[in-house]
Short mmCIF file of C-alpha atoms in Angstrom, two decimals:
data_model
loop_
_atom_site.label_atom_id
_atom_site.label_comp_id
_atom_site.label_asym_id
_atom_site.label_seq_id
_atom_site.Cartn_x
_atom_site.Cartn_y
_atom_site.Cartn_z
CA MET A 243 -27.99 -40.82 15.28
CA ALA A 244 -25.63 -42.17 12.61
CA GLU A 245 -27.23 -40.04 9.93
CA VAL A 246 -26.78 -36.88 12.00
CA VAL A 247 -23.05 -37.52 12.29
CA GLU A 248 -22.84 -38.25 8.58
CA LEU A 249 -24.74 -35.07 7.74
CA GLN A 250 -22.40 -33.07 9.96
CA LYS A 251 -19.40 -34.47 8.08
CA LEU A 252 -20.75 -33.42 4.69
CA LYS A 253 -19.57 -30.22 3.13
CA LEU A 254 -21.89 -27.38 2.23
CA ALA A 255 -21.77 -28.17 -1.49
CA GLU A 256 -22.61 -31.82 -0.79
CA LEU A 257 -25.50 -30.81 1.48
CA LYS A 258 -26.87 -28.53 -1.23
CA HIS A 259 -26.58 -31.37 -3.73
CA GLU A 260 -28.49 -33.71 -1.38
CA CYS A 261 -31.21 -31.10 -0.85
CA GLU A 262 -31.47 -30.55 -4.59
CA THR A 263 -31.84 -34.28 -5.33
CA ARG A 264 -34.70 -34.46 -2.82
CA GLY A 265 -36.39 -31.33 -4.10
CA LEU A 266 -35.65 -29.25 -1.00
CA ASP A 267 -34.66 -25.59 -0.85
CA VAL A 268 -30.86 -25.23 -1.33
CA LYS A 269 -30.55 -21.71 0.09
CA GLY A 270 -29.20 -21.16 3.58
CA ASN A 271 -26.23 -22.04 5.73
CA LYS A 272 -24.98 -25.48 6.69
CA VAL A 273 -27.07 -25.76 9.87
CA GLU A 274 -30.31 -24.94 8.02
CA LEU A 275 -29.53 -27.46 5.28
CA ILE A 276 -28.83 -30.18 7.86
CA THR A 277 -32.13 -29.51 9.67
CA ARG A 278 -34.05 -29.67 6.37
CA LEU A 279 -32.40 -32.95 5.44
CA GLN A 280 -33.07 -34.41 8.92
CA ALA A 281 -36.75 -33.44 8.70
CA TYR A 282 -36.97 -35.02 5.25
CA LEU A 283 -35.28 -38.21 6.49
CA GLU A 284 -37.67 -38.54 9.43
CA GLU A 285 -40.60 -38.40 7.03
CA HIS A 286 -39.23 -40.69 4.32
CA GLY A 287 -36.89 -43.05 6.19
CA GLU A 288 -33.17 -43.54 6.67
CA HIS A 289 -32.35 -45.51 3.54
CA ALA A 290 -32.88 -42.49 1.28
CA ILE A 291 -29.88 -40.62 2.70
CA MET A 292 -27.66 -43.69 2.53
CA ASP A 293 -28.46 -44.14 -1.14
CA GLY A 294 -27.76 -40.48 -1.76
CA LEU A 295 -24.42 -40.65 0.05
CA LYS A 296 -23.35 -43.68 -1.93
CA ASP A 297 -24.26 -41.90 -5.16
CA ALA A 298 -22.31 -38.81 -4.10
CA ILE A 299 -19.25 -40.89 -3.24
CA THR A 300 -19.30 -42.71 -6.57
CA GLU A 301 -19.71 -39.41 -8.43
CA ASP A 302 -16.68 -37.99 -6.60
CA ASN A 303 -14.63 -41.03 -7.55
CA ASP A 304 -15.69 -40.70 -11.19
CA LYS A 305 -14.58 -37.08 -11.26
CA LYS A 306 -11.03 -37.85 -10.06
CA PRO A 307 -8.58 -38.20 -12.92
CA ILE A 308 -6.87 -41.52 -13.30
CA VAL A 309 -3.11 -41.24 -13.44
CA SER A 310 -1.81 -43.20 -16.39
CA GLU A 311 1.50 -44.95 -16.46
CA GLU A 312 2.64 -42.82 -19.39
CA THR A 313 2.48 -39.61 -17.38
CA ALA A 314 4.15 -41.29 -14.43
CA GLU A 315 7.30 -41.83 -16.48
CA LYS A 316 9.61 -38.87 -16.17
CA LYS A 317 11.44 -37.44 -19.11
CA VAL A 318 15.19 -37.26 -18.73
CA VAL A 319 16.57 -33.85 -19.65
CA LYS A 320 20.28 -33.63 -20.18
CA ILE A 321 21.73 -30.26 -19.28
CA THR A 322 25.13 -29.41 -20.67
CA PRO A 323 26.85 -26.17 -19.73
CA PRO A 324 28.05 -23.97 -22.59
CA ALA A 325 31.66 -24.46 -23.55
CA SER A 326 32.77 -20.88 -23.03
CA VAL A 327 31.78 -17.58 -21.52
CA ASP A 328 31.16 -16.15 -24.98
CA GLU A 329 28.58 -18.82 -25.71
CA ARG A 330 26.82 -18.16 -22.41
CA VAL A 331 26.70 -14.44 -23.15
CA GLN A 332 25.40 -15.13 -26.64
CA LYS A 333 22.66 -17.49 -25.39
CA ARG A 334 21.63 -15.03 -22.70
CA ALA A 335 21.44 -12.28 -25.29
CA GLU A 336 19.23 -14.44 -27.50
CA ARG A 337 17.01 -15.41 -24.57
CA PHE A 338 16.41 -11.83 -23.41
CA ASN A 339 16.52 -10.28 -26.89
CA VAL A 340 19.44 -7.96 -26.15
CA PRO A 341 22.70 -7.44 -28.03
CA ALA A 342 25.59 -9.49 -26.72
CA SER A 343 28.50 -7.18 -27.46
CA ALA A 344 29.22 -3.66 -26.30
CA ASP A 345 29.44 -2.50 -29.92
CA GLY A 346 25.97 -3.86 -30.55
CA LYS A 347 24.64 -2.02 -27.51
CA LYS A 348 26.20 1.22 -28.71
CA ALA A 349 24.75 0.78 -32.19
CA ILE A 350 21.25 0.17 -30.81
CA ARG A 351 21.55 3.19 -28.51
CA ALA A 352 22.71 5.38 -31.41
CA ALA A 353 19.77 4.21 -33.50
CA ARG A 354 17.34 4.88 -30.64
CA PHE A 355 18.48 8.48 -30.24
CA GLY A 356 18.89 9.13 -33.95
CA LEU A 357 22.65 9.49 -33.83
CA PRO A 358 24.95 8.32 -36.59
CA ALA A 359 26.92 5.16 -35.93
CA ALA A 360 29.60 5.82 -33.36
CA ALA A 361 32.92 6.46 -35.06
CA PRO A 362 36.18 6.29 -33.15
CA PRO A 363 37.03 9.76 -31.85
CA THR A 364 39.81 11.58 -33.63
CA SER A 365 42.23 13.25 -31.30
CA SER A 366 43.78 16.56 -32.23
CA PRO A 367 46.57 18.29 -30.36
CA GLY A 368 44.70 21.58 -30.00
CA VAL A 369 41.29 22.36 -28.62
CA THR A 370 38.73 22.64 -31.37
CA VAL A 371 35.41 24.33 -30.98
CA ASN A 372 32.68 23.28 -33.38
CA LYS A 373 29.59 25.24 -34.34
CA SER A 374 27.27 23.47 -31.93
CA THR A 375 29.57 24.33 -29.02
CA ALA A 376 29.83 27.94 -30.19
CA VAL A 377 26.06 28.21 -30.33
CA SER A 378 25.71 26.60 -26.96
CA VAL A 379 28.37 28.93 -25.49
CA GLU A 380 26.36 31.91 -26.68
CA GLN A 381 23.23 30.42 -25.18
CA LEU A 382 25.07 29.73 -21.95
CA LYS A 383 26.29 33.34 -21.80
CA LYS A 384 22.75 34.61 -22.25
CA ARG A 385 21.54 32.26 -19.57
CA ALA A 386 24.28 33.39 -17.20
CA GLU A 387 23.26 37.02 -17.74
CA ARG A 388 19.61 36.22 -17.09
CA PHE A 389 20.10 34.16 -13.96
CA GLY A 390 23.21 35.83 -12.60
CA GLY A 391 25.81 33.08 -12.66
CA ASN A 392 27.44 30.30 -14.62
CA VAL A 393 26.41 26.78 -13.90
CA SER A 394 27.91 24.99 -16.87
CA SER A 395 31.55 23.94 -16.76
CA VAL A 396 31.86 24.79 -20.46
CA SER A 397 30.77 28.37 -19.92
CA LYS A 398 33.05 28.70 -16.89
CA LYS A 399 36.02 27.49 -18.94
CA VAL A 400 35.22 29.91 -21.75
CA GLU A 401 34.85 32.75 -19.26
CA GLU A 402 38.23 31.95 -17.66
CA ASP A 403 39.90 31.82 -21.08
CA GLU A 404 38.48 35.25 -21.92
CA LYS A 405 39.76 36.67 -18.61
CA LEU A 406 43.25 35.30 -19.29
CA LYS A 407 43.23 36.76 -22.79
CA LYS A 408 42.25 40.20 -21.47
CA ARG A 409 44.93 40.01 -18.78
CA LYS A 410 47.61 39.14 -21.35
CA GLU A 411 46.55 42.11 -23.46
CA ARG A 412 46.68 44.42 -20.45
CA PHE A 413 50.08 43.38 -19.12
CA GLY A 414 51.67 42.24 -22.35
CA ILE A 415 52.94 38.84 -23.27
CA LEU A 416 56.17 37.87 -21.59
CA ALA A 417 58.99 37.65 -24.11
CA ALA A 418 61.17 34.62 -24.35
CA VAL A 419 64.19 34.43 -22.06
CA THR A 420 66.78 36.98 -23.17
CA PRO A 421 70.56 36.51 -22.87
CA ASP A 422 70.63 39.21 -20.19
CA MET A 423 68.19 37.22 -18.04
CA GLU A 424 70.26 34.09 -18.60
CA ALA A 425 73.37 35.84 -17.22
CA LYS A 426 71.46 37.01 -14.13
CA LYS A 427 70.27 33.45 -13.47
CA ARG A 428 73.82 32.11 -13.75
CA LYS A 429 75.19 34.68 -11.25
CA ARG A 430 72.38 33.88 -8.81
CA SER A 431 73.02 30.15 -9.01
CA GLU A 432 76.75 30.74 -8.34
CA ARG A 433 75.94 32.88 -5.31
CA PHE A 434 73.26 30.60 -3.73
CA GLY A 435 73.95 27.23 -5.31
CA ASN A 436 71.63 25.19 -7.47
CA VAL A 437 68.40 25.77 -5.62
CA THR A 438 65.27 25.21 -7.64
CA VAL A 439 61.92 26.26 -6.45
#
């Protein structure tokens, strides 16, 4: 009865190993392997299984790695925080292979899209229209004619400017304030007081 309990405790791989050592068929589920081993034990005696179990246990112990004292010692790692925010940003940039500064990011982006290095924009008092905008305005006008409406804010602005120009031509440009107008304003302010609208 003791061997039955011991066979029940064995795992499938161990049962297959026992069957293989005794020359039995190793195919089948756990119940079939146990019945084969029990039949073999009844024919050959109990001591054969005990010897096999002892061998299996010693083999399992041999397979386990022995922990050495050297690996048991832990290494002490000293972590020191970076002195400043700039150093942290720089180390993070190195770790993730990205530029640390905004200028570096802009330069990489310009290189990616084939643009020249970003120069500081020059401000001019008047509105300047370059050739690329003029070409795009013409293209936008053609598109507006095809599809029946302006979508682009640039083309809307150009269209409004053209309307204002035509209106000024139609009604004439208002002349600067004449002395006669100045006299009328003065009389009105005397009559009603200094009321500004």
